[in-house]
Every structure is written in structure tokens, then in C-alpha cells.
Amino acid sequence: MPIEKTSVEMRLHPGRWPEKLDPQGSNGEIDFHKALNDARTLFAAFEALGETIANDPGLSMAGRRAKLQAFVDDRGTTLVGHLPKIEEKVAAMVAARRKLMDDQQAAPPVEAPDIAMMQEIRAWLRSLPEGERALAVRRAIEGGDHSALRAVLTAPAYLTEVDPPTLEAIRDVAFARADPERAERMRVFPQAAQLARNACEGVLEFMGDTIACQVEMAAPVTIPNHPSYVPGLQRRA
């Protein structure tokens, strides 16, 4: 089903940018913001071209389609090029976030008393009912004690019997309490990436659908190097 123009316009709306994220940030935010601006610019230019050729009585349907396709061939690669960059920035942020959390929370014990305390905490956690282990760690964090968190982060899961998904949730809680402002920025970072991705893909899809509608038996529409399209506008699953 062709993407609606209103759907593309919603993806491009400036008000959707996360409020607490600096669009000029150096971790990738500036790249996401540029992708959004490029998508808006290209969408407006494509719409303007469509109006121009629609009012040209000397153009056949095939001629209109050819002009639109030439526009996409010339300028569509700009948006296509943004897509892998967005993924790279997201992967880098995920890695940086994990390293920061590990540096803050997972220093392994080296002194004998410290090692013994970690062992006691793990034994205590294993003695609790399964549903209470994560809750016990959360309560300790909320009380300002990160020893339980450190005990589970510096040992294999089988020593604490806290499953990995639960452990990740606990890490998030601890990180948010330790540095709320940075944690919030990192939380909304993927939202900005998704916004930029959706904007670029929405405009590319709209242009492809528009070109395909120019003739009843349209030849395959091509968006250069865009992975969402294969010949005949059959989208990949």
C-alpha cells in the first residue's frame, strides 16, 4: 500500500525532535538532524517538481515519470547515504553507554575483604525466592548501596541466578540514579535516530510510489542503492 503524503509530513515535523536532545550534539545528534533537514528539503523539492510537470501540457505520462525518476536518481542518494551512518552512530552510542555503565558499576573486587563481601551478597541473593532477587538489588540501589549491583555485575549469572534481561534493567536503574541528565540524553538518543531513519525512508518510499503511479503499467522504480526496494517496487520483508 502506497505511503500517504500526510504520513510523510508527520515524520518530517520539526516538533517530533526529542526536547532534551541537543540537535548539534557531537555523538550523532547533528547527523540525525542533518538527515531530517535533508529529507524535508528533498520532499519539498520533489513536491514542487511534481506540481511543475503536472501543469506542463507538453509532457506525456511517460515524460513526467522520466523527469521524476531523473530527480530521484540525482538526489535520492543523499538520503540513502544517511541510513548506514545512522546505524553506525547508534551502535557507537550503545557501546559507549555500556562502557560508561561498566566503568561506574562493575569494578571487580581485588582486596580479600571486598571479595568475601561480594561472595556473601551473591549467596544471600541465591537464598531469596527467584522473584525477589532483582527487587532486592533495586531496593539496595534506591537506598544508595551499590554493593548488590556490583556483586551481580562482576560474576557470571549462574552465581547470582539473576537472568540477563533483569540485570540489564537493573543496570539502567542504577545508571539513571548515578547520572540522571546523561542517562536521559542516552535514553532519547535512539528516538532521534529512529526519527531520522523514518524520515529518510518515508521520503524515499513516497517518491518511489509517486513515480510508479505515473503510468498504469509502470516499469520497475529504482531508488539507487536503497535496500527497501527491489525491481517492481516489491518491498523486502
Coordinates of C-alpha atoms in Angstrom, one line a residue:
M1 CA 0.0 0.0 0.0
P2 CA 1.5 3.4 -1.0
I3 CA 2.6 5.6 1.8
E4 CA 0.3 8.6 2.4
K5 CA 1.6 12.2 1.9
T6 CA 0.3 13.1 5.4
S7 CA 2.3 10.2 6.9
V8 CA 5.5 11.6 5.4
E9 CA 4.7 15.1 6.6
M10 CA 4.2 13.7 10.1
R11 CA 7.6 12.0 10.0
L12 CA 9.2 15.3 8.9
H13 CA 7.5 17.5 11.5
P14 CA 10.2 19.5 13.5
G15 CA 8.2 19.2 16.7
R16 CA 9.0 15.5 16.9
W17 CA 12.6 16.1 17.8
P18 CA 13.3 14.9 21.4
E19 CA 13.1 18.0 23.6
K20 CA 16.2 17.2 25.8
L21 CA 18.5 16.3 23.0
D22 CA 20.8 19.0 21.5
P23 CA 20.5 18.8 17.7
Q24 CA 24.1 20.0 17.5
G25 CA 25.4 17.2 19.8
S26 CA 28.6 15.5 18.7
N27 CA 27.6 11.9 19.4
G28 CA 25.4 11.6 16.3
E29 CA 22.7 14.1 17.1
I30 CA 24.0 16.5 14.5
D31 CA 24.0 13.8 11.9
F32 CA 20.4 12.8 12.7
H33 CA 19.3 16.4 12.5
K34 CA 21.0 16.9 9.1
A35 CA 19.3 13.7 7.8
L36 CA 15.9 15.2 8.9
N37 CA 16.7 18.5 7.2
D38 CA 17.8 16.8 4.0
A39 CA 14.6 14.7 4.0
R40 CA 12.5 17.8 4.4
T41 CA 14.4 19.7 1.6
L42 CA 14.2 16.8 -0.8
F43 CA 10.5 16.2 -0.1
A44 CA 9.7 19.8 -0.7
A45 CA 11.7 19.9 -3.9
F46 CA 10.1 16.6 -5.2
E47 CA 6.6 18.0 -4.5
A48 CA 7.5 21.3 -6.3
L49 CA 8.7 19.3 -9.3
G50 CA 5.5 17.2 -9.3
E51 CA 3.4 20.4 -9.5
T52 CA 5.5 21.8 -12.3
I53 CA 5.3 18.8 -14.5
A54 CA 1.6 18.3 -13.8
N55 CA 1.0 21.7 -15.2
D56 CA 3.1 21.1 -18.3
P57 CA 0.7 20.1 -21.1
G58 CA 3.6 19.1 -23.4
L59 CA 4.6 16.2 -21.1
S60 CA 3.2 12.7 -21.6
M61 CA 2.7 10.4 -18.6
A62 CA 5.9 8.7 -19.5
G63 CA 7.7 12.0 -19.8
R64 CA 6.5 13.1 -16.3
R65 CA 7.7 9.8 -14.9
A66 CA 11.1 10.2 -16.6
K67 CA 11.6 13.6 -15.0
L68 CA 10.6 12.4 -11.6
Q69 CA 12.9 9.3 -11.9
A70 CA 15.8 11.6 -13.0
F71 CA 15.3 13.7 -9.9
V72 CA 15.4 10.6 -7.6
D73 CA 18.5 9.3 -9.5
D74 CA 20.2 12.6 -9.0
R75 CA 19.3 13.5 -5.4
G76 CA 17.8 10.4 -3.7
T77 CA 21.2 9.0 -2.9
T78 CA 21.6 11.8 -0.3
L79 CA 19.0 10.2 1.9
V80 CA 20.2 6.7 1.1
G81 CA 23.6 7.7 2.3
H82 CA 22.3 8.8 5.7
L83 CA 20.9 5.4 6.6
P84 CA 24.1 3.4 7.3
K85 CA 25.5 6.5 9.1
I86 CA 22.5 6.5 11.4
E87 CA 23.1 2.8 12.3
E88 CA 26.8 3.4 12.9
K89 CA 26.1 6.3 15.3
V90 CA 23.5 4.2 17.2
A91 CA 25.9 1.2 17.5
A92 CA 28.7 3.6 18.8
M93 CA 26.3 5.1 21.4
V94 CA 25.2 1.7 22.6
A95 CA 28.9 0.7 23.0
A96 CA 29.8 3.9 24.8
R97 CA 26.8 3.6 27.1
R98 CA 27.8 0.1 28.1
K99 CA 31.4 1.1 28.7
L100 CA 30.3 4.0 30.9
M101 CA 28.0 1.8 32.9
D102 CA 30.7 -0.8 33.4
D103 CA 33.2 1.8 34.5
Q104 CA 30.8 3.2 37.0
Q105 CA 29.3 0.0 38.3
A106 CA 31.4 -3.1 37.6
A107 CA 34.8 -2.6 39.1
P108 CA 35.9 -6.2 40.1
P109 CA 36.9 -6.7 43.7
V110 CA 40.6 -7.2 44.3
E111 CA 41.0 -7.0 48.1
A112 CA 40.2 -10.1 50.2
P113 CA 37.6 -8.4 52.4
D114 CA 35.9 -7.0 49.2
I115 CA 35.9 -10.4 47.5
A116 CA 34.4 -12.0 50.6
M117 CA 31.7 -9.4 50.8
M118 CA 30.8 -10.0 47.1
Q119 CA 30.6 -13.7 47.7
E120 CA 28.3 -13.2 50.7
I121 CA 26.0 -10.9 48.8
R122 CA 25.7 -13.5 45.9
A123 CA 24.9 -16.3 48.4
W124 CA 22.3 -14.0 50.0
L125 CA 20.7 -13.3 46.6
R126 CA 20.6 -17.0 45.7
S127 CA 18.8 -17.7 49.0
L128 CA 16.0 -15.4 48.1
P129 CA 12.9 -16.5 46.1
E130 CA 13.5 -16.0 42.3
G131 CA 11.1 -13.2 42.0
E132 CA 12.6 -11.2 44.9
R133 CA 16.3 -11.2 43.8
A134 CA 16.0 -8.3 41.3
L135 CA 13.8 -6.4 43.7
A136 CA 16.4 -6.7 46.5
V137 CA 19.1 -5.3 44.2
R138 CA 16.8 -2.4 43.2
R139 CA 16.0 -1.6 46.8
A140 CA 19.7 -1.5 47.6
I141 CA 20.4 0.9 44.8
E142 CA 17.5 3.1 45.7
G143 CA 18.9 3.2 49.2
G144 CA 22.3 4.3 47.9
D145 CA 24.0 0.9 48.3
H146 CA 25.5 -0.4 45.0
S147 CA 27.2 -3.4 46.6
A148 CA 24.5 -5.8 45.4
L149 CA 24.6 -4.4 41.9
R150 CA 28.4 -4.8 41.8
A151 CA 28.1 -8.3 43.1
V152 CA 25.9 -9.4 40.2
L153 CA 27.8 -7.4 37.6
T154 CA 31.2 -8.9 38.5
A155 CA 30.1 -12.5 38.4
P156 CA 28.6 -15.0 35.9
A157 CA 24.8 -15.1 36.0
Y158 CA 24.8 -18.7 37.4
L159 CA 26.5 -17.4 40.6
T160 CA 23.7 -15.0 41.3
E161 CA 20.7 -16.6 39.4
V162 CA 19.7 -13.1 38.2
D163 CA 18.8 -13.5 34.5
P164 CA 20.5 -11.2 31.9
P165 CA 17.3 -9.2 30.9
T166 CA 16.6 -8.4 34.5
L167 CA 20.2 -7.5 35.1
E168 CA 20.1 -5.0 32.2
A169 CA 17.0 -3.4 33.6
I170 CA 18.8 -3.1 37.0
R171 CA 21.8 -1.5 35.3
D172 CA 19.6 1.1 33.7
V173 CA 18.1 2.0 37.1
A174 CA 21.5 2.4 38.7
F175 CA 22.8 4.4 35.8
A176 CA 19.8 6.8 35.8
R177 CA 20.3 7.4 39.5
A178 CA 24.0 8.0 39.2
D179 CA 23.8 10.5 36.3
P180 CA 20.2 11.4 35.6
E181 CA 20.9 14.0 32.9
R182 CA 23.3 11.9 30.9
A183 CA 21.0 8.9 31.3
E184 CA 18.1 10.8 29.9
R185 CA 20.1 12.0 26.9
M186 CA 21.2 8.5 26.2
R187 CA 17.6 7.3 26.6
V188 CA 16.2 9.6 23.9
F189 CA 19.2 9.2 21.6
P190 CA 17.7 6.1 19.8
Q191 CA 14.4 8.1 19.4
A192 CA 16.2 10.7 17.4
A193 CA 17.9 8.0 15.3
Q194 CA 14.6 6.4 14.6
L195 CA 13.1 9.7 13.7
A196 CA 15.8 10.4 11.2
R197 CA 15.6 6.9 9.8
N198 CA 11.8 7.0 9.4
A199 CA 12.0 10.4 7.7
C200 CA 14.6 9.3 5.1
E201 CA 12.8 6.0 4.4
G202 CA 9.4 7.7 4.3
V203 CA 10.5 10.3 1.7
L204 CA 12.3 7.6 -0.4
E205 CA 9.2 5.4 -0.3
F206 CA 6.9 8.3 -1.2
M207 CA 9.0 9.2 -4.2
G208 CA 9.0 5.7 -5.4
D209 CA 5.3 5.3 -5.0
T210 CA 4.6 8.6 -6.8
I211 CA 6.7 7.6 -9.8
A212 CA 5.0 4.2 -10.0
C213 CA 1.6 5.9 -10.2
Q214 CA 2.5 8.0 -13.3
V215 CA 1.6 5.1 -15.7
E216 CA -0.7 2.2 -15.3
M217 CA 1.9 -0.4 -16.2
A218 CA 4.9 1.2 -14.7
A219 CA 8.3 -0.2 -15.3
P220 CA 10.3 -1.0 -12.1
V221 CA 11.0 2.0 -10.0
T222 CA 14.6 2.3 -8.7
I223 CA 15.9 4.1 -5.7
P224 CA 19.7 3.9 -6.1
N225 CA 21.2 1.6 -3.5
H226 CA 18.2 1.8 -1.3
P227 CA 17.7 -1.6 0.5
S228 CA 13.9 -1.2 0.9
Y229 CA 13.3 -1.6 -2.8
V230 CA 13.8 -4.3 -5.4
P231 CA 12.6 -4.3 -9.0
G232 CA 8.9 -3.8 -9.3
L233 CA 8.6 -1.9 -6.0
Q234 CA 8.3 -5.2 -4.1
R235 CA 9.5 -4.3 -0.7
R236 CA 11.7 -6.7 1.1
A237 CA 10.3 -8.3 4.2

